[in-house]
């Protein structure tokens, strides 16, 4: 199988995170294995790092999301937007090789494609707030 682009890999992680929303009884390892079998996606270091990284840091990522969601608890945000936000925050906090602007743009594209168009503005605001917070922390 040929290598996949970062954009394709990011979309795959987004789908894994979205699937995880609907299978709380399954472990991330089970979801990853079943998804690989069902969709036959290429094994990719980014997919593994991002998917399992979001799972490992989920509480922290959700706290950052909650601080910038204008009073919305993560559970009130649509599963599509929540998955895109989680992935973007993970990238901004734990993947120094990806510029924050790229992470945000890709998350917005996922939301525009898979969620209500009205969510785009909300997600953009959450992610820009998270970006400012993470940049301030990095400067300390």
mmCIF file of N, CA and C in Angstrom:
data_model
loop_
_atom_site.group_PDB
_atom_site.id
_atom_site.type_symbol
_atom_site.label_atom_id
_atom_site.label_comp_id
_atom_site.label_asym_id
_atom_site.label_seq_id
_atom_site.Cartn_x
_atom_site.Cartn_y
_atom_site.Cartn_z
ATOM 1 N N UNK A 1 0.828 -1.195 0.000
ATOM 2 C CA UNK A 1 0.000 0.000 0.000
ATOM 3 C C UNK A 1 0.871 1.256 0.000
ATOM 4 N N UNK A 2 0.415 2.253 -0.680
ATOM 5 C CA UNK A 2 1.153 3.507 -0.771
ATOM 6 C C UNK A 2 0.990 4.313 0.520
ATOM 7 N N UNK A 3 1.945 5.175 0.762
ATOM 8 C CA UNK A 3 1.863 6.067 1.918
ATOM 9 C C UNK A 3 0.695 7.033 1.713
ATOM 10 N N UNK A 4 0.201 7.553 2.814
ATOM 11 C CA UNK A 4 -0.907 8.503 2.707
ATOM 12 C C UNK A 4 -0.417 9.894 3.093
ATOM 13 N N UNK A 5 -1.156 10.897 2.667
ATOM 14 C CA UNK A 5 -0.794 12.275 2.989
ATOM 15 C C UNK A 5 -1.182 12.574 4.434
ATOM 16 N N UNK A 6 -0.627 13.640 4.960
ATOM 17 C CA UNK A 6 -0.988 14.062 6.322
ATOM 18 C C UNK A 6 -2.471 14.398 6.402
ATOM 19 N N UNK A 7 -3.000 15.019 5.359
ATOM 20 C CA UNK A 7 -4.434 15.360 5.329
ATOM 21 C C UNK A 7 -5.291 14.092 5.413
ATOM 22 N N UNK A 8 -4.915 13.060 4.663
ATOM 23 C CA UNK A 8 -5.647 11.781 4.707
ATOM 24 C C UNK A 8 -5.493 11.116 6.070
ATOM 25 N N UNK A 9 -4.304 11.183 6.626
ATOM 26 C CA UNK A 9 -4.063 10.598 7.951
ATOM 27 C C UNK A 9 -4.877 11.335 9.012
ATOM 28 N N UNK A 10 -4.925 12.649 8.919
ATOM 29 C CA UNK A 10 -5.700 13.451 9.878
ATOM 30 C C UNK A 10 -7.186 13.090 9.786
ATOM 31 N N UNK A 11 -7.683 12.930 8.568
ATOM 32 C CA UNK A 11 -9.090 12.540 8.390
ATOM 33 C C UNK A 11 -9.343 11.172 9.019
ATOM 34 N N UNK A 12 -8.382 10.281 8.903
ATOM 35 C CA UNK A 12 -8.541 8.950 9.504
ATOM 36 C C UNK A 12 -8.597 9.037 11.028
ATOM 37 N N UNK A 13 -7.746 9.860 11.620
ATOM 38 C CA UNK A 13 -7.784 10.046 13.076
ATOM 39 C C UNK A 13 -9.120 10.651 13.479
ATOM 40 N N UNK A 14 -9.580 11.624 12.731
ATOM 41 C CA UNK A 14 -10.885 12.237 12.991
ATOM 42 C C UNK A 14 -11.982 11.164 12.994
ATOM 43 N N UNK A 15 -11.964 10.271 12.007
ATOM 44 C CA UNK A 15 -12.971 9.203 11.943
ATOM 45 C C UNK A 15 -12.843 8.262 13.137
ATOM 46 N N UNK A 16 -11.631 7.946 13.532
ATOM 47 C CA UNK A 16 -11.422 7.090 14.707
ATOM 48 C C UNK A 16 -11.981 7.751 15.964
ATOM 49 N N UNK A 17 -11.709 9.043 16.130
ATOM 50 C CA UNK A 17 -12.221 9.760 17.300
ATOM 51 C C UNK A 17 -13.743 9.811 17.287
ATOM 52 N N UNK A 18 -14.304 10.032 16.108
ATOM 53 C CA UNK A 18 -15.759 10.068 15.968
ATOM 54 C C UNK A 18 -16.361 8.704 16.331
ATOM 55 N N UNK A 19 -15.763 7.630 15.830
ATOM 56 C CA UNK A 19 -16.256 6.289 16.152
ATOM 57 C C UNK A 19 -16.170 6.007 17.648
ATOM 58 N N UNK A 20 -15.117 6.483 18.274
ATOM 59 C CA UNK A 20 -14.923 6.269 19.703
ATOM 60 C C UNK A 20 -16.080 6.864 20.503
ATOM 61 N N UNK A 21 -16.625 7.979 20.010
ATOM 62 C CA UNK A 21 -17.762 8.632 20.672
ATOM 63 C C UNK A 21 -18.951 7.676 20.848
ATOM 64 N N UNK A 22 -19.117 6.769 19.912
ATOM 65 C CA UNK A 22 -20.301 5.917 19.891
ATOM 66 C C UNK A 22 -20.059 4.514 20.442
ATOM 67 N N UNK A 23 -18.837 4.264 20.881
ATOM 68 C CA UNK A 23 -18.511 2.945 21.434
ATOM 69 C C UNK A 23 -17.728 3.086 22.731
ATOM 70 N N UNK A 24 -18.368 3.678 23.761
ATOM 71 C CA UNK A 24 -17.639 3.907 25.018
ATOM 72 C C UNK A 24 -17.210 2.611 25.707
ATOM 73 N N UNK A 25 -17.857 1.517 25.352
ATOM 74 C CA UNK A 25 -17.515 0.236 25.965
ATOM 75 C C UNK A 25 -16.253 -0.373 25.360
ATOM 76 N N UNK A 26 -15.876 0.081 24.187
ATOM 77 C CA UNK A 26 -14.711 -0.478 23.494
ATOM 78 C C UNK A 26 -13.453 0.303 23.859
ATOM 79 N N UNK A 27 -12.342 -0.397 23.939
ATOM 80 C CA UNK A 27 -11.071 0.274 24.214
ATOM 81 C C UNK A 27 -10.588 0.950 22.928
ATOM 82 N N UNK A 28 -9.741 1.973 23.064
ATOM 83 C CA UNK A 28 -9.172 2.591 21.862
ATOM 84 C C UNK A 28 -8.449 1.565 20.984
ATOM 85 N N UNK A 29 -7.795 0.607 21.601
ATOM 86 C CA UNK A 29 -7.087 -0.429 20.837
ATOM 87 C C UNK A 29 -8.060 -1.251 19.989
ATOM 88 N N UNK A 30 -9.230 -1.588 20.575
ATOM 89 C CA UNK A 30 -10.242 -2.347 19.826
ATOM 90 C C UNK A 30 -10.783 -1.532 18.663
ATOM 91 N N UNK A 31 -11.093 -0.278 18.919
ATOM 92 C CA UNK A 31 -11.624 0.588 17.862
ATOM 93 C C UNK A 31 -10.599 0.741 16.742
ATOM 94 N N UNK A 32 -9.348 0.947 17.107
ATOM 95 C CA UNK A 32 -8.283 1.093 16.112
ATOM 96 C C UNK A 32 -8.172 -0.169 15.263
ATOM 97 N N UNK A 33 -8.142 -1.322 15.912
ATOM 98 C CA UNK A 33 -7.992 -2.593 15.193
ATOM 99 C C UNK A 33 -9.189 -2.856 14.276
ATOM 100 N N UNK A 34 -10.400 -2.651 14.772
ATOM 101 C CA UNK A 34 -11.600 -2.879 13.954
ATOM 102 C C UNK A 34 -11.662 -1.912 12.773
ATOM 103 N N UNK A 35 -11.297 -0.669 13.019
ATOM 104 C CA UNK A 35 -11.316 0.328 11.947
ATOM 105 C C UNK A 35 -10.284 0.004 10.881
ATOM 106 N N UNK A 36 -9.115 -0.442 11.305
ATOM 107 C CA UNK A 36 -8.083 -0.836 10.327
ATOM 108 C C UNK A 36 -8.592 -1.971 9.464
ATOM 109 N N UNK A 37 -9.282 -2.895 10.095
ATOM 110 C CA UNK A 37 -9.830 -4.047 9.370
ATOM 111 C C UNK A 37 -10.935 -3.604 8.401
ATOM 112 N N UNK A 38 -11.870 -2.788 8.903
ATOM 113 C CA UNK A 38 -13.022 -2.361 8.101
ATOM 114 C C UNK A 38 -12.634 -1.460 6.932
ATOM 115 N N UNK A 39 -11.779 -0.474 7.211
ATOM 116 C CA UNK A 39 -11.453 0.520 6.184
ATOM 117 C C UNK A 39 -10.110 0.261 5.517
ATOM 118 N N UNK A 40 -9.359 -0.658 6.059
ATOM 119 C CA UNK A 40 -8.055 -1.016 5.497
ATOM 120 C C UNK A 40 -7.166 0.205 5.287
ATOM 121 N N UNK A 41 -7.156 1.125 6.269
ATOM 122 C CA UNK A 41 -6.281 2.281 6.115
ATOM 123 C C UNK A 41 -4.829 1.881 6.376
ATOM 124 N N UNK A 42 -3.950 2.631 5.776
ATOM 125 C CA UNK A 42 -2.518 2.359 5.861
ATOM 126 C C UNK A 42 -2.038 2.633 7.282
ATOM 127 N N UNK A 43 -1.242 1.721 7.813
ATOM 128 C CA UNK A 43 -0.624 1.954 9.120
ATOM 129 C C UNK A 43 0.276 3.179 8.983
ATOM 130 N N UNK A 44 0.104 4.132 9.871
ATOM 131 C CA UNK A 44 0.810 5.400 9.757
ATOM 132 C C UNK A 44 1.172 5.880 11.161
ATOM 133 N N UNK A 45 2.399 6.332 11.342
ATOM 134 C CA UNK A 45 2.859 6.770 12.664
ATOM 135 C C UNK A 45 2.032 7.950 13.179
ATOM 136 N N UNK A 46 1.672 8.873 12.292
ATOM 137 C CA UNK A 46 0.858 10.019 12.723
ATOM 138 C C UNK A 46 -0.501 9.545 13.239
ATOM 139 N N UNK A 47 -1.160 8.652 12.518
ATOM 140 C CA UNK A 47 -2.486 8.172 12.930
ATOM 141 C C UNK A 47 -2.399 7.564 14.323
ATOM 142 N N UNK A 48 -1.439 6.691 14.514
ATOM 143 C CA UNK A 48 -1.280 6.018 15.813
ATOM 144 C C UNK A 48 -0.984 7.043 16.916
ATOM 145 N N UNK A 49 -0.023 7.939 16.662
ATOM 146 C CA UNK A 49 0.363 8.927 17.680
ATOM 147 C C UNK A 49 -0.802 9.850 18.028
ATOM 148 N N UNK A 50 -1.487 10.355 17.021
ATOM 149 C CA UNK A 50 -2.566 11.320 17.268
ATOM 150 C C UNK A 50 -3.773 10.646 17.923
ATOM 151 N N UNK A 51 -4.204 9.507 17.409
ATOM 152 C CA UNK A 51 -5.397 8.856 17.977
ATOM 153 C C UNK A 51 -5.166 8.441 19.429
ATOM 154 N N UNK A 52 -4.085 7.715 19.661
ATOM 155 C CA UNK A 52 -3.832 7.258 21.030
ATOM 156 C C UNK A 52 -3.408 8.406 21.936
ATOM 157 N N UNK A 53 -2.781 9.434 21.366
ATOM 158 C CA UNK A 53 -2.419 10.614 22.151
ATOM 159 C C UNK A 53 -3.647 11.371 22.640
ATOM 160 N N UNK A 54 -4.639 11.531 21.774
ATOM 161 C CA UNK A 54 -5.885 12.188 22.194
ATOM 162 C C UNK A 54 -6.522 11.368 23.324
ATOM 163 N N UNK A 55 -6.544 10.056 23.187
ATOM 164 C CA UNK A 55 -7.142 9.206 24.223
ATOM 165 C C UNK A 55 -6.389 9.367 25.544
ATOM 166 N N UNK A 56 -5.067 9.388 25.473
ATOM 167 C CA UNK A 56 -4.236 9.491 26.677
ATOM 168 C C UNK A 56 -4.423 10.826 27.390
ATOM 169 N N UNK A 57 -4.613 11.898 26.631
ATOM 170 C CA UNK A 57 -4.700 13.250 27.200
ATOM 171 C C UNK A 57 -6.119 13.814 27.148
ATOM 172 N N UNK A 58 -7.106 12.939 27.043
ATOM 173 C CA UNK A 58 -8.495 13.373 26.824
ATOM 174 C C UNK A 58 -9.003 14.340 27.892
ATOM 175 N N UNK A 59 -8.757 14.051 29.163
ATOM 176 C CA UNK A 59 -9.264 14.926 30.228
ATOM 177 C C UNK A 59 -8.671 16.330 30.096
ATOM 178 N N UNK A 60 -7.376 16.407 29.857
ATOM 179 C CA UNK A 60 -6.709 17.696 29.711
ATOM 180 C C UNK A 60 -7.213 18.440 28.465
ATOM 181 N N UNK A 61 -7.354 17.721 27.359
ATOM 182 C CA UNK A 61 -7.846 18.317 26.116
ATOM 183 C C UNK A 61 -9.263 18.854 26.314
ATOM 184 N N UNK A 62 -10.113 18.070 26.987
ATOM 185 C CA UNK A 62 -11.492 18.517 27.235
ATOM 186 C C UNK A 62 -11.549 19.715 28.172
ATOM 187 N N UNK A 63 -10.616 19.805 29.111
ATOM 188 C CA UNK A 63 -10.566 20.988 29.985
ATOM 189 C C UNK A 63 -10.233 22.231 29.171
ATOM 190 N N UNK A 64 -9.272 22.109 28.267
ATOM 191 C CA UNK A 64 -8.910 23.249 27.404
ATOM 192 C C UNK A 64 -10.109 23.619 26.531
ATOM 193 N N UNK A 65 -10.759 22.611 25.952
ATOM 194 C CA UNK A 65 -11.941 22.856 25.119
ATOM 195 C C UNK A 65 -13.015 23.580 25.936
ATOM 196 N N UNK A 66 -13.271 23.115 27.138
ATOM 197 C CA UNK A 66 -14.323 23.698 27.979
ATOM 198 C C UNK A 66 -14.025 25.161 28.313
ATOM 199 N N UNK A 67 -12.755 25.483 28.541
ATOM 200 C CA UNK A 67 -12.393 26.864 28.884
ATOM 201 C C UNK A 67 -12.679 27.843 27.746
ATOM 202 N N UNK A 68 -12.754 27.343 26.531
ATOM 203 C CA UNK A 68 -12.915 28.232 25.370
ATOM 204 C C UNK A 68 -14.237 28.013 24.625
ATOM 205 N N UNK A 69 -15.160 27.324 25.267
ATOM 206 C CA UNK A 69 -16.435 26.969 24.619
ATOM 207 C C UNK A 69 -17.612 27.830 25.062
ATOM 208 N N UNK A 70 -17.334 29.003 25.599
ATOM 209 C CA UNK A 70 -18.411 29.925 26.000
ATOM 210 C C UNK A 70 -19.471 29.256 26.860
ATOM 211 N N UNK A 71 -19.031 28.482 27.839
ATOM 212 C CA UNK A 71 -19.964 27.845 28.756
ATOM 213 C C UNK A 71 -20.526 26.511 28.292
ATOM 214 N N UNK A 72 -20.231 26.107 27.088
ATOM 215 C CA UNK A 72 -20.697 24.807 26.605
ATOM 216 C C UNK A 72 -19.798 23.717 27.169
ATOM 217 N N UNK A 73 -20.373 22.733 27.818
ATOM 218 C CA UNK A 73 -19.596 21.578 28.250
ATOM 219 C C UNK A 73 -19.304 20.731 27.008
ATOM 220 N N UNK A 74 -18.169 20.030 26.975
ATOM 221 C CA UNK A 74 -17.855 19.214 25.790
ATOM 222 C C UNK A 74 -18.990 18.284 25.360
ATOM 223 N N UNK A 75 -19.759 17.758 26.297
ATOM 224 C CA UNK A 75 -20.860 16.859 25.962
ATOM 225 C C UNK A 75 -21.974 17.509 25.149
ATOM 226 N N UNK A 76 -22.061 18.836 25.186
ATOM 227 C CA UNK A 76 -23.098 19.550 24.413
ATOM 228 C C UNK A 76 -22.663 19.828 22.987
ATOM 229 N N UNK A 77 -21.376 19.753 22.727
ATOM 230 C CA UNK A 77 -20.855 20.007 21.384
ATOM 231 C C UNK A 77 -21.110 18.765 20.537
ATOM 232 N N UNK A 78 -21.447 18.942 19.275
ATOM 233 C CA UNK A 78 -21.725 17.784 18.418
ATOM 234 C C UNK A 78 -20.516 16.854 18.372
ATOM 235 N N UNK A 79 -20.745 15.542 18.251
ATOM 236 C CA UNK A 79 -19.609 14.605 18.186
ATOM 237 C C UNK A 79 -18.625 14.926 17.068
ATOM 238 N N UNK A 80 -19.115 15.415 15.941
ATOM 239 C CA UNK A 80 -18.232 15.772 14.834
ATOM 240 C C UNK A 80 -17.303 16.913 15.258
ATOM 241 N N UNK A 81 -17.890 17.995 15.741
ATOM 242 C CA UNK A 81 -17.075 19.147 16.137
ATOM 243 C C UNK A 81 -16.174 18.810 17.314
ATOM 244 N N UNK A 82 -16.678 18.056 18.259
ATOM 245 C CA UNK A 82 -15.869 17.660 19.414
ATOM 246 C C UNK A 82 -14.648 16.855 18.972
ATOM 247 N N UNK A 83 -14.835 15.946 18.026
ATOM 248 C CA UNK A 83 -13.715 15.137 17.525
ATOM 249 C C UNK A 83 -12.680 16.017 16.826
ATOM 250 N N UNK A 84 -13.134 16.955 16.012
ATOM 251 C CA UNK A 84 -12.215 17.858 15.308
ATOM 252 C C UNK A 84 -11.467 18.759 16.289
ATOM 253 N N UNK A 85 -12.173 19.266 17.288
ATOM 254 C CA UNK A 85 -11.544 20.127 18.299
ATOM 255 C C UNK A 85 -10.495 19.342 19.086
ATOM 256 N N UNK A 86 -10.849 18.140 19.508
ATOM 257 C CA UNK A 86 -9.900 17.327 20.283
ATOM 258 C C UNK A 86 -8.629 17.068 19.486
ATOM 259 N N UNK A 87 -8.778 16.706 18.229
ATOM 260 C CA UNK A 87 -7.609 16.432 17.403
ATOM 261 C C UNK A 87 -6.760 17.684 17.245
ATOM 262 N N UNK A 88 -7.385 18.803 16.991
ATOM 263 C CA UNK A 88 -6.656 20.050 16.795
ATOM 264 C C UNK A 88 -5.914 20.465 18.066
ATOM 265 N N UNK A 89 -6.572 20.399 19.203
ATOM 266 C CA UNK A 89 -5.905 20.766 20.459
ATOM 267 C C UNK A 89 -4.725 19.831 20.716
ATOM 268 N N UNK A 90 -4.900 18.543 20.452
ATOM 269 C CA UNK A 90 -3.788 17.605 20.622
ATOM 270 C C UNK A 90 -2.610 18.017 19.736
ATOM 271 N N UNK A 91 -2.889 18.291 18.474
ATOM 272 C CA UNK A 91 -1.814 18.691 17.565
ATOM 273 C C UNK A 91 -1.114 19.956 18.055
ATOM 274 N N UNK A 92 -1.895 20.956 18.472
ATOM 275 C CA UNK A 92 -1.296 22.215 18.904
ATOM 276 C C UNK A 92 -0.442 22.029 20.161
ATOM 277 N N UNK A 93 -0.863 21.149 21.049
ATOM 278 C CA UNK A 93 -0.148 20.978 22.316
ATOM 279 C C UNK A 93 1.002 19.980 22.227
ATOM 280 N N UNK A 94 0.848 18.923 21.445
ATOM 281 C CA UNK A 94 1.814 17.821 21.493
ATOM 282 C C UNK A 94 2.569 17.542 20.191
ATOM 283 N N UNK A 95 2.269 18.252 19.124
ATOM 284 C CA UNK A 95 2.953 17.975 17.862
ATOM 285 C C UNK A 95 3.579 19.265 17.327
ATOM 286 N N UNK A 96 4.787 19.526 17.780
ATOM 287 C CA UNK A 96 5.486 20.774 17.438
ATOM 288 C C UNK A 96 5.761 20.938 15.952
ATOM 289 N N UNK A 97 5.733 19.845 15.205
ATOM 290 C CA UNK A 97 6.057 19.930 13.776
ATOM 291 C C UNK A 97 4.884 20.409 12.927
ATOM 292 N N UNK A 98 3.718 20.629 13.548
ATOM 293 C CA UNK A 98 2.543 21.091 12.802
ATOM 294 C C UNK A 98 2.201 22.509 13.262
ATOM 295 N N UNK A 99 2.240 23.488 12.373
ATOM 296 C CA UNK A 99 1.864 24.855 12.771
ATOM 297 C C UNK A 99 0.400 24.903 13.233
ATOM 298 N N UNK A 100 0.151 25.676 14.272
ATOM 299 C CA UNK A 100 -1.207 25.785 14.819
ATOM 300 C C UNK A 100 -2.203 26.212 13.749
ATOM 301 N N UNK A 101 -1.799 27.126 12.875
ATOM 302 C CA UNK A 101 -2.709 27.598 11.826
ATOM 303 C C UNK A 101 -3.133 26.453 10.910
ATOM 304 N N UNK A 102 -2.231 25.533 10.629
ATOM 305 C CA UNK A 102 -2.568 24.372 9.795
ATOM 306 C C UNK A 102 -3.556 23.473 10.530
ATOM 307 N N UNK A 103 -3.284 23.203 11.814
ATOM 308 C CA UNK A 103 -4.188 22.365 12.609
ATOM 309 C C UNK A 103 -5.592 22.955 12.656
ATOM 310 N N UNK A 104 -5.665 24.254 12.888
ATOM 311 C CA UNK A 104 -6.972 24.919 12.971
ATOM 312 C C UNK A 104 -7.674 24.867 11.624
ATOM 313 N N UNK A 105 -6.968 25.192 10.557
ATOM 314 C CA UNK A 105 -7.572 25.164 9.229
ATOM 315 C C UNK A 105 -8.109 23.773 8.883
ATOM 316 N N UNK A 106 -7.331 22.749 9.173
ATOM 317 C CA UNK A 106 -7.766 21.376 8.875
ATOM 318 C C UNK A 106 -8.980 20.994 9.716
ATOM 319 N N UNK A 107 -9.011 21.398 10.976
ATOM 320 C CA UNK A 107 -10.173 21.104 11.831
ATOM 321 C C UNK A 107 -11.426 21.793 11.285
ATOM 322 N N UNK A 108 -11.284 23.035 10.864
ATOM 323 C CA UNK A 108 -12.420 23.776 10.294
ATOM 324 C C UNK A 108 -12.911 23.090 9.020
ATOM 325 N N UNK A 109 -11.989 22.615 8.191
ATOM 326 C CA UNK A 109 -12.382 21.898 6.972
ATOM 327 C C UNK A 109 -13.174 20.633 7.303
ATOM 328 N N UNK A 110 -12.753 19.896 8.328
ATOM 329 C CA UNK A 110 -13.492 18.693 8.742
ATOM 330 C C UNK A 110 -14.901 19.062 9.204
ATOM 331 N N UNK A 111 -14.996 20.128 9.984
ATOM 332 C CA UNK A 111 -16.308 20.569 10.481
ATOM 333 C C UNK A 111 -17.179 21.036 9.314
ATOM 334 N N UNK A 112 -16.613 21.785 8.372
ATOM 335 C CA UNK A 112 -17.382 22.244 7.218
ATOM 336 C C UNK A 112 -17.904 21.060 6.395
ATOM 337 N N UNK A 113 -17.112 20.004 6.318
ATOM 338 C CA UNK A 113 -17.491 18.836 5.531
ATOM 339 C C UNK A 113 -18.515 17.960 6.231
ATOM 340 N N UNK A 114 -18.370 17.769 7.536
ATOM 341 C CA UNK A 114 -19.160 16.746 8.222
ATOM 342 C C UNK A 114 -20.176 17.258 9.238
ATOM 343 N N UNK A 115 -20.202 18.555 9.532
ATOM 344 C CA UNK A 115 -21.125 19.058 10.561
ATOM 345 C C UNK A 115 -21.966 20.200 9.998
ATOM 346 N N UNK A 116 -22.877 20.677 10.801
ATOM 347 C CA UNK A 116 -23.719 21.812 10.450
ATOM 348 C C UNK A 116 -22.804 23.014 10.163
ATOM 349 N N UNK A 117 -23.029 23.712 9.065
ATOM 350 C CA UNK A 117 -22.169 24.858 8.723
ATOM 351 C C UNK A 117 -22.080 25.903 9.838
ATOM 352 N N UNK A 118 -23.103 25.995 10.666
ATOM 353 C CA UNK A 118 -23.099 26.972 11.760
ATOM 354 C C UNK A 118 -22.039 26.648 12.810
ATOM 355 N N UNK A 119 -21.604 25.400 12.881
ATOM 356 C CA UNK A 119 -20.617 25.001 13.882
ATOM 357 C C UNK A 119 -19.222 25.535 13.554
ATOM 358 N N UNK A 120 -18.978 25.889 12.295
ATOM 359 C CA UNK A 120 -17.669 26.347 11.859
ATOM 360 C C UNK A 120 -17.178 27.538 12.681
ATOM 361 N N UNK A 121 -18.035 28.525 12.861
ATOM 362 C CA UNK A 121 -17.664 29.729 13.603
ATOM 363 C C UNK A 121 -17.383 29.400 15.065
ATOM 364 N N UNK A 122 -18.232 28.567 15.655
ATOM 365 C CA UNK A 122 -18.046 28.155 17.049
ATOM 366 C C UNK A 122 -16.700 27.446 17.225
ATOM 367 N N UNK A 123 -16.451 26.457 16.370
ATOM 368 C CA UNK A 123 -15.211 25.677 16.458
ATOM 369 C C UNK A 123 -13.995 26.580 16.250
ATOM 370 N N UNK A 124 -14.075 27.486 15.300
ATOM 371 C CA UNK A 124 -12.984 28.422 15.051
ATOM 372 C C UNK A 124 -12.679 29.239 16.309
ATOM 373 N N UNK A 125 -13.713 29.722 16.971
ATOM 374 C CA UNK A 125 -13.526 30.500 18.205
ATOM 375 C C UNK A 125 -12.890 29.676 19.318
ATOM 376 N N UNK A 126 -13.367 28.447 19.496
ATOM 377 C CA UNK A 126 -12.805 27.557 20.524
ATOM 378 C C UNK A 126 -11.321 27.323 20.239
ATOM 379 N N UNK A 127 -11.002 27.011 18.995
ATOM 380 C CA UNK A 127 -9.625 26.670 18.646
ATOM 381 C C UNK A 127 -8.688 27.873 18.738
ATOM 382 N N UNK A 128 -9.157 29.043 18.364
ATOM 383 C CA UNK A 128 -8.301 30.229 18.487
ATOM 384 C C UNK A 128 -8.054 30.559 19.955
ATOM 385 N N UNK A 129 -9.066 30.395 20.796
ATOM 386 C CA UNK A 129 -8.873 30.593 22.236
ATOM 387 C C UNK A 129 -7.867 29.599 22.800
ATOM 388 N N UNK A 130 -7.985 28.346 22.389
ATOM 389 C CA UNK A 130 -7.050 27.312 22.842
ATOM 390 C C UNK A 130 -5.635 27.627 22.357
ATOM 391 N N UNK A 131 -5.508 28.095 21.126
ATOM 392 C CA UNK A 131 -4.204 28.443 20.550
ATOM 393 C C UNK A 131 -3.536 29.539 21.369
ATOM 394 N N UNK A 132 -4.279 30.586 21.696
ATOM 395 C CA UNK A 132 -3.732 31.694 22.484
ATOM 396 C C UNK A 132 -3.278 31.184 23.857
ATOM 397 N N UNK A 133 -4.094 30.347 24.487
ATOM 398 C CA UNK A 133 -3.740 29.787 25.796
ATOM 399 C C UNK A 133 -2.452 28.946 25.703
ATOM 400 N N UNK A 134 -2.390 28.068 24.719
ATOM 401 C CA UNK A 134 -1.233 27.178 24.583
ATOM 402 C C UNK A 134 0.035 27.956 24.235
ATOM 403 N N UNK A 135 -0.086 28.998 23.413
ATOM 404 C CA UNK A 135 1.074 29.824 23.096
ATOM 405 C C UNK A 135 1.565 30.580 24.333
ATOM 406 N N UNK A 136 0.636 31.066 25.148
ATOM 407 C CA UNK A 136 1.025 31.777 26.380
ATOM 408 C C UNK A 136 1.738 30.819 27.340
ATOM 409 N N UNK A 137 1.250 29.608 27.449
ATOM 410 C CA UNK A 137 1.893 28.614 28.314
ATOM 411 C C UNK A 137 3.289 28.269 27.818
ATOM 412 N N UNK A 138 3.439 28.172 26.508
ATOM 413 C CA UNK A 138 4.736 27.812 25.917
ATOM 414 C C UNK A 138 5.783 28.909 26.146
ATOM 415 N N UNK A 139 5.321 30.152 26.273
ATOM 416 C CA UNK A 139 6.244 31.262 26.476
ATOM 417 C C UNK A 139 6.700 31.390 27.924
ATOM 418 N N UNK A 140 6.027 30.741 28.841
ATOM 419 C CA UNK A 140 6.371 30.837 30.268
ATOM 420 C C UNK A 140 7.618 30.062 30.591
#
